[in-house]
Amino acid sequence: MDIYADHAATTAMSPAAIKAMTRCMQEEYGNPSSLYRIGQRAKETLEKAREEIAAVIHADPGEIFFTSGGSESDNQAIRTAAMAGKRKGKNHIISSAFEHHAVLHTLDRLKAEGFEVTLLDVHENGIVHPEELEAAIRPETCLVTIMYANNEIGTIQPVSEIGKICREHGVVFHTDAVQAVGALAIDVQAENIDMLSASAHKFHGPKGVGFLYARRSIQLVPLISGGAQEKGKRAGTENLPGIVGMAAALKESAAERKTEAARLAELRDLLISGLNEIPHSALNGDAERRLPGNVNFCFEGIEGESLLLLLDEKGISASSGSACTSGSLDPSHVLLAIGRVHDVAHGSLRLTLGRENTREHVEYMISAVKDVVAYLRSFSPVWRDLESGKTPHLL
Ligand SMILES: *Cc1c(COP(=O)(O)O)cnc(C)c1O
């Protein structure tokens, strides 16, 4: 059985998005900036996609800017607020310890340029406390950037409360909503969101395209200079097929969101209760306030990468926050942020469910993970020490 269970990393393109893109590539080759009819038709297609996307998050079409994806949107949003702050003598930014690297590494660069950054604790359930955010706001705070939902452990942040606090204090609020758009109901007006990042390939659209929502009052700072596309805020001929595919995928995700979220949450909870039967294991992140398809566990005494390789042999595509897979010597900063110690964080497994997954898949995954964990523990020296009492169990 082949099971794709890594929907937080990327998703398969939906047939509707492929169809819309194919039609666009075959028929809309014009440049939206050209004045003749072929160009103007492409321009109309571009603006129609903008309207469709805006409607899903309750924004105005004029507030949607097309980008190359989540990373670019995060960079542009953060840099925009930082530069606006700098002009007013404000150099303090608030974020959280478990943001995506597109946010954290942008903040590192700003620190080198003289900004001060406060990273809020996400506590052991993986959720920021709004009162701690409010206490961290200073007169010189120019930006709060907190993700909508975490990409590793799936925890959903109290975005409405954060938005309200930021509005009351006159601080710009950006949210990396890459994991949330398409999966959760988002209303940028009601939730007082000033900027929001999204990426098409996380909701069954194409890779290399995304958008940045920026409220009218925000003057975006361009990262790429050149032509006057996107009101001069993002130069370069628009990726029209990608944008059309993104709009089709988002429309479809929004239309089926309610039923799909309920279906996935049921599968998620089934998978969680199955994996909970494995001794010395623990779910990472809050059990309820999490994305409908996210399951993330730590298992004591094993290495995440061995687990992934053996699961791959059984046909399961999954992910881990262990060191090798995170591309550094340290395990996932997200797991460390929720207080997992290194040894425990190394034995992590993320299974993220999506549209194609079924109950049968979940049952197969439960038995496969149980078998693989037992097998790896059977010859693990770390597990032997835990079982003999030489080192104490932490889970
Ligand atoms: C995937 C992801 C990104 C990066 O998006 P790209 O389109 O791949 O650049 C940023 N933030 C979060 C939370 C993500 O899950």
Coordinates of C-alpha atoms and ligand atoms in Angstrom, one line a residue:
M1 CA 0.0 0.0 0.0
D2 CA 1.3 3.5 -0.9
I3 CA 0.2 6.1 1.6
Y4 CA 1.2 9.8 1.3
A5 CA 1.0 11.2 4.9
D6 CA 3.2 14.3 4.6
H7 CA 0.6 17.0 3.6
A8 CA 2.3 19.6 5.8
A9 CA 5.4 19.3 3.5
T10 CA 3.4 19.6 0.3
T11 CA 0.3 18.3 -1.3
A12 CA -0.6 16.6 -4.6
M13 CA -2.1 19.0 -7.1
S14 CA -5.9 18.8 -7.4
P15 CA -7.2 17.7 -10.9
A16 CA -9.3 21.0 -11.0
A17 CA -6.2 23.1 -10.5
I18 CA -4.3 21.1 -13.1
K19 CA -7.2 21.6 -15.6
A20 CA -7.4 25.3 -14.9
M21 CA -3.6 25.7 -15.3
T22 CA -3.5 23.6 -18.5
R23 CA -6.2 25.7 -20.0
C24 CA -4.4 28.9 -19.0
M25 CA -1.1 27.7 -20.5
Q26 CA -2.8 26.7 -23.8
E27 CA -5.0 29.7 -24.2
E28 CA -3.7 32.6 -22.1
Y29 CA -0.1 33.1 -23.2
G30 CA -0.5 36.9 -23.3
N31 CA 1.4 39.2 -21.0
P32 CA -1.0 40.9 -18.6
S33 CA 0.8 44.2 -19.0
S34 CA 0.3 44.3 -22.8
L35 CA -2.3 46.6 -24.2
Y36 CA -3.7 44.4 -27.1
R37 CA -6.6 42.1 -26.5
I38 CA -4.6 38.9 -25.8
G39 CA -2.7 40.8 -23.1
Q40 CA -5.9 42.3 -21.7
R41 CA -7.6 38.9 -21.6
A42 CA -4.7 37.6 -19.5
K43 CA -5.1 40.6 -17.3
E44 CA -8.7 39.8 -16.7
T45 CA -7.8 36.2 -15.9
L46 CA -5.3 37.5 -13.4
E47 CA -7.8 39.8 -11.7
K48 CA -10.4 37.2 -11.6
A49 CA -8.0 34.9 -9.7
R50 CA -7.2 37.8 -7.3
E51 CA -11.0 38.2 -6.6
E52 CA -11.5 34.5 -6.0
I53 CA -8.6 34.3 -3.5
A54 CA -9.6 37.6 -1.7
A55 CA -13.1 36.3 -1.2
V56 CA -11.9 33.2 0.6
I57 CA -10.2 35.2 3.4
H58 CA -12.6 38.1 3.4
A59 CA -10.1 40.6 1.9
D60 CA -10.5 43.1 -0.9
P61 CA -8.9 42.0 -4.2
G62 CA -6.7 45.1 -4.0
E63 CA -5.1 43.7 -0.8
I64 CA -3.8 40.5 -2.5
F65 CA -0.3 40.5 -3.9
F66 CA 1.0 37.5 -5.8
T67 CA 4.4 36.1 -4.7
S68 CA 6.5 32.9 -5.3
G69 CA 5.2 31.3 -2.1
G70 CA 5.2 31.3 1.6
S71 CA 8.8 32.1 2.2
E72 CA 8.7 35.2 0.0
S73 CA 5.5 36.4 1.5
D74 CA 6.9 36.0 5.0
N75 CA 10.1 37.9 4.1
Q76 CA 8.2 40.8 2.4
A77 CA 5.7 41.2 5.3
I78 CA 8.3 41.2 8.0
R79 CA 10.7 43.5 6.1
T80 CA 7.8 45.9 5.3
A81 CA 6.8 46.3 9.0
A82 CA 10.4 46.6 10.1
M83 CA 11.2 49.3 7.6
A84 CA 8.0 51.2 8.5
G85 CA 9.0 50.9 12.2
K86 CA 12.5 52.1 11.6
R87 CA 11.2 55.3 10.0
K88 CA 9.3 56.0 13.2
G89 CA 12.2 55.0 15.4
K90 CA 10.6 51.7 16.4
N91 CA 12.9 48.7 16.4
H92 CA 11.2 45.9 18.4
I93 CA 9.6 42.8 17.0
I94 CA 7.6 40.1 18.8
S95 CA 7.3 36.6 17.4
S96 CA 7.3 33.1 18.8
A97 CA 10.0 30.4 19.3
F98 CA 8.4 27.9 16.9
E99 CA 7.9 29.9 13.8
H100 CA 8.9 28.6 10.3
H101 CA 12.5 29.3 9.4
A102 CA 11.2 31.8 6.7
V103 CA 10.2 34.0 9.7
L104 CA 13.0 33.1 12.1
H105 CA 15.8 33.6 9.7
T106 CA 14.4 36.9 8.4
L107 CA 14.2 38.0 12.1
D108 CA 17.9 37.0 12.5
R109 CA 18.9 39.2 9.7
L110 CA 16.9 42.1 11.1
K111 CA 18.7 41.6 14.5
A112 CA 22.0 42.0 12.7
E113 CA 20.6 45.3 11.4
G114 CA 19.8 46.5 14.9
F115 CA 16.3 45.3 15.6
E116 CA 15.4 43.7 18.9
V117 CA 13.4 40.5 18.8
T118 CA 11.3 38.9 21.6
L119 CA 10.4 35.3 21.0
L120 CA 7.4 34.3 23.0
D121 CA 7.3 30.9 24.8
V122 CA 4.8 28.4 23.2
H123 CA 4.6 26.3 26.4
E124 CA 4.2 22.6 26.4
N125 CA 1.0 22.5 24.4
G126 CA 2.4 24.6 21.6
I127 CA 0.2 27.6 22.0
V128 CA 1.2 31.3 22.6
H129 CA -0.5 33.0 25.6
P130 CA -2.1 36.2 24.5
E131 CA -1.5 37.9 27.9
E132 CA 2.2 37.2 27.6
L133 CA 2.1 38.8 24.1
E134 CA 0.4 41.9 25.5
A135 CA 2.9 42.2 28.3
A136 CA 5.8 42.0 25.8
I137 CA 4.5 45.0 23.7
R138 CA 6.6 48.1 24.2
P139 CA 6.2 51.7 22.8
E140 CA 8.9 50.8 20.2
T141 CA 7.2 47.5 19.0
C142 CA 6.6 47.7 15.3
L143 CA 5.5 44.2 14.5
V144 CA 3.9 41.1 15.9
T145 CA 4.4 38.0 13.7
I146 CA 2.8 34.8 15.0
M147 CA 1.9 31.8 12.8
Y148 CA -1.7 30.8 12.4
A149 CA -1.0 27.1 12.8
N150 CA 2.3 25.3 13.3
N151 CA 3.7 23.2 10.4
E152 CA 5.2 20.5 12.6
I153 CA 2.9 20.0 15.5
G154 CA -0.3 21.6 14.0
T155 CA -1.2 23.7 16.9
I156 CA -3.6 26.6 16.1
Q157 CA -2.8 29.9 17.7
P158 CA -5.3 32.3 19.3
V159 CA -5.2 34.6 16.2
S160 CA -8.4 36.6 17.0
E161 CA -7.2 37.5 20.4
I162 CA -3.7 38.3 19.2
G163 CA -5.2 40.5 16.4
K164 CA -7.4 42.3 18.9
I165 CA -4.5 43.0 21.2
C166 CA -2.3 44.3 18.3
R167 CA -5.2 46.5 17.1
E168 CA -5.7 48.0 20.6
H169 CA -1.9 48.8 20.9
G170 CA -1.6 50.0 17.3
V171 CA 1.0 47.3 16.4
V172 CA 1.0 45.7 12.9
F173 CA 0.1 42.0 13.1
H174 CA 1.4 39.5 10.5
T175 CA 0.5 35.8 10.5
D176 CA 2.2 33.0 8.5
A177 CA -1.0 31.2 7.6
V178 CA 0.6 28.8 5.1
Q179 CA -0.7 25.7 7.0
A180 CA -4.1 27.2 7.7
V181 CA -5.2 28.6 4.4
G182 CA -7.5 26.1 2.8
A183 CA -7.8 24.0 6.0
L184 CA -9.4 26.6 8.4
A185 CA -11.9 29.4 8.1
I186 CA -10.0 32.7 8.0
D187 CA -11.5 36.2 8.1
V188 CA -8.8 38.8 8.0
Q189 CA -11.3 41.5 8.9
A190 CA -12.9 39.8 11.9
E191 CA -9.5 38.6 13.2
N192 CA -7.8 42.0 12.8
I193 CA -5.0 40.5 10.6
D194 CA -2.9 43.2 8.9
M195 CA -0.7 40.9 6.7
L196 CA -1.0 37.2 6.0
S197 CA 1.2 34.7 4.1
A198 CA 0.0 31.8 2.0
S199 CA 1.4 29.2 -0.3
A200 CA -0.5 27.3 -3.1
H201 CA 1.4 24.0 -2.8
K202 CA 0.1 23.5 0.8
F203 CA -3.5 23.4 -0.4
H204 CA -3.3 21.2 -3.6
G205 CA -2.1 24.0 -5.8
P206 CA 1.1 24.3 -7.8
K207 CA 4.6 24.9 -6.2
G208 CA 6.4 28.2 -6.5
V209 CA 3.4 30.5 -6.1
G210 CA 1.7 32.1 -3.2
F211 CA 0.2 35.3 -2.0
L212 CA 0.6 38.0 0.6
Y213 CA -2.5 39.8 1.9
A214 CA -1.7 43.3 3.1
R215 CA -4.4 45.6 4.5
R216 CA -4.9 48.8 2.6
S217 CA -3.1 50.9 5.2
I218 CA 0.1 48.9 4.7
Q219 CA 2.6 50.1 2.1
L220 CA 4.5 47.0 1.1
V221 CA 8.3 47.3 0.6
P222 CA 9.3 45.5 -2.6
L223 CA 11.9 42.7 -2.4
I224 CA 12.2 42.6 -6.1
S225 CA 12.5 45.8 -8.2
G226 CA 11.7 46.2 -11.8
G227 CA 8.4 46.6 -13.6
A228 CA 5.2 48.0 -12.2
Q229 CA 3.5 44.6 -11.7
E230 CA 1.5 44.1 -8.5
K231 CA 1.2 47.9 -8.0
G232 CA 4.9 48.2 -8.1
K233 CA 5.3 46.0 -5.0
R234 CA 6.5 42.8 -6.7
A235 CA 8.2 43.2 -10.1
G236 CA 8.3 40.5 -12.8
T237 CA 5.8 39.1 -15.3
E238 CA 3.1 37.4 -13.3
N239 CA 3.1 33.6 -13.1
L240 CA -0.3 33.4 -14.6
P241 CA -0.7 29.6 -14.9
G242 CA 0.5 29.2 -11.3
I243 CA -1.9 32.0 -10.0
V244 CA -4.8 30.5 -11.9
G245 CA -4.0 27.0 -10.5
M246 CA -3.7 28.5 -7.0
A247 CA -7.1 30.2 -7.3
A248 CA -8.8 27.0 -8.5
A249 CA -7.2 24.9 -5.7
L250 CA -8.2 27.4 -3.0
K251 CA -11.8 27.7 -4.3
E252 CA -12.1 24.0 -4.2
S253 CA -10.5 23.7 -0.7
A254 CA -12.8 26.4 0.6
A255 CA -15.9 24.7 -0.8
E256 CA -15.2 21.4 0.8
R257 CA -13.5 22.7 3.9
K258 CA -16.2 22.0 6.5
T259 CA -16.9 18.4 5.5
E260 CA -13.2 17.7 4.9
A261 CA -12.1 19.2 8.2
A262 CA -14.6 17.0 10.1
R263 CA -13.5 13.9 8.1
L264 CA -9.8 14.5 8.7
A265 CA -10.3 15.3 12.4
E266 CA -12.0 12.0 12.9
L267 CA -9.1 10.1 11.1
R268 CA -6.5 12.2 13.1
D269 CA -8.1 11.2 16.4
L270 CA -8.3 7.6 15.4
L271 CA -4.6 7.7 14.5
I272 CA -3.7 9.4 17.7
S273 CA -5.5 6.9 19.9
G274 CA -3.9 4.0 18.0
L275 CA -0.4 5.5 18.4
N276 CA -1.1 6.3 22.1
E277 CA -1.1 2.5 22.7
I278 CA 2.6 2.4 22.0
P279 CA 4.4 2.4 25.4
H280 CA 6.5 5.4 26.3
S281 CA 5.2 7.6 23.5
A282 CA 3.6 11.0 23.6
L283 CA 1.6 13.3 21.3
N284 CA 3.3 16.6 20.6
G285 CA 1.1 19.7 20.9
D286 CA -2.4 20.3 22.2
A287 CA -4.7 17.4 21.4
E288 CA -7.7 19.6 20.4
R289 CA -6.4 22.9 19.2
R290 CA -4.6 21.4 16.2
L291 CA -5.0 21.2 12.5
P292 CA -7.5 18.6 11.4
G293 CA -4.9 16.4 9.7
N294 CA -1.9 16.8 12.0
V295 CA -0.4 13.9 14.1
N296 CA 3.0 14.3 15.7
F297 CA 4.4 11.9 18.2
C298 CA 7.7 11.2 20.1
F299 CA 8.7 7.6 20.8
E300 CA 11.4 7.0 23.4
G301 CA 14.5 5.0 22.5
I302 CA 14.5 5.3 18.7
E303 CA 15.8 7.6 15.9
G304 CA 13.4 9.4 13.7
E305 CA 15.3 8.8 10.5
S306 CA 15.4 5.0 11.0
L307 CA 11.7 5.1 11.6
L308 CA 11.1 7.1 8.4
L309 CA 13.2 4.7 6.3
L310 CA 11.4 1.6 7.5
L311 CA 8.0 3.3 7.1
D312 CA 9.0 4.2 3.6
E313 CA 9.7 0.5 2.9
K314 CA 6.2 -0.2 4.0
G315 CA 4.9 2.4 1.6
I316 CA 4.3 5.3 4.0
S317 CA 5.7 8.8 3.3
A318 CA 6.1 10.6 6.6
S319 CA 8.4 13.2 8.2
S320 CA 10.4 13.6 11.4
G321 CA 11.9 16.5 13.5
S322 CA 15.0 14.5 14.2
A323 CA 18.4 16.0 13.6
C324 CA 19.3 14.5 10.2
T325 CA 16.0 15.3 8.7
S326 CA 16.0 18.9 10.0
G327 CA 19.4 19.3 8.2
S328 CA 21.3 20.3 11.3
L329 CA 22.9 18.7 14.4
D330 CA 20.0 19.8 16.6
P331 CA 16.5 18.3 16.4
S332 CA 13.5 20.4 15.4
H333 CA 13.4 23.8 17.1
V334 CA 9.7 23.3 17.4
L335 CA 10.0 20.2 19.5
L336 CA 12.6 21.9 21.7
A337 CA 10.3 25.0 22.0
I338 CA 7.6 22.8 23.6
G339 CA 10.1 21.4 26.0
R340 CA 11.1 18.1 24.5
V341 CA 14.7 17.2 25.4
H342 CA 17.1 16.3 22.6
D343 CA 16.9 12.5 23.0
V344 CA 13.1 12.5 23.0
A345 CA 12.9 15.0 20.1
H346 CA 15.1 12.7 18.0
G347 CA 12.5 10.0 18.1
S348 CA 9.7 12.1 16.5
L349 CA 7.3 11.2 13.8
R350 CA 4.9 13.6 11.9
L351 CA 2.0 12.1 9.9
T352 CA -0.1 14.7 8.2
L353 CA -3.3 13.5 6.6
G354 CA -5.1 15.0 3.6
R355 CA -7.7 14.6 0.9
E356 CA -6.5 11.2 -0.4
N357 CA -6.2 9.5 3.0
T358 CA -8.8 7.0 4.2
R359 CA -9.7 5.1 7.3
E360 CA -8.0 2.0 5.8
H361 CA -4.8 4.1 5.5
V362 CA -5.0 5.1 9.1
E363 CA -5.5 1.5 10.3
Y364 CA -2.5 0.4 8.2
M365 CA -0.3 3.2 9.6
I366 CA -1.2 2.4 13.2
S367 CA -0.1 -1.2 12.7
A368 CA 3.0 -0.3 10.7
V369 CA 4.2 2.3 13.2
K370 CA 3.7 -0.1 16.1
D371 CA 5.7 -2.8 14.3
V372 CA 8.5 -0.5 13.3
V373 CA 8.8 1.1 16.8
A374 CA 8.9 -2.4 18.4
Y375 CA 11.5 -3.6 15.9
L376 CA 13.8 -0.6 16.3
R377 CA 13.6 -0.8 20.1
S378 CA 14.5 -4.5 20.0
F379 CA 18.1 -3.7 19.2
S380 CA 18.4 -0.1 20.5
P381 CA 21.1 0.4 23.2
V382 CA 19.3 3.6 24.3
W383 CA 16.1 1.6 24.8
R384 CA 18.0 -1.2 26.7
D385 CA 19.3 1.4 29.1
L386 CA 15.8 2.8 29.6
E387 CA 14.3 -0.6 30.1
S388 CA 17.0 -1.7 32.6
G389 CA 16.5 1.5 34.6
K390 CA 20.0 2.7 33.8
T391 CA 18.5 5.9 32.5
P392 CA 15.0 7.1 33.5
H393 CA 12.1 7.1 31.2
L394 CA 10.9 10.6 30.3
L395 CA 7.7 9.6 28.5
Ligands
LIG1 C1 5.7 25.5 3.8 C2 5.7 26.6 4.7 C3 6.3 27.9 4.4 C4 7.1 28.0 3.1 O1 6.3 28.1 2.0 P1 7.0 27.9 0.6 O2 5.9 28.2 -0.4 O3 7.4 26.5 0.5 O4 8.1 28.9 0.5 C5 6.3 28.9 5.3 N1 5.6 28.7 6.5 C6 5.0 27.6 6.8 C7 4.2 27.5 8.1 C8 5.0 26.5 6.0 O5 4.4 25.4 6.3

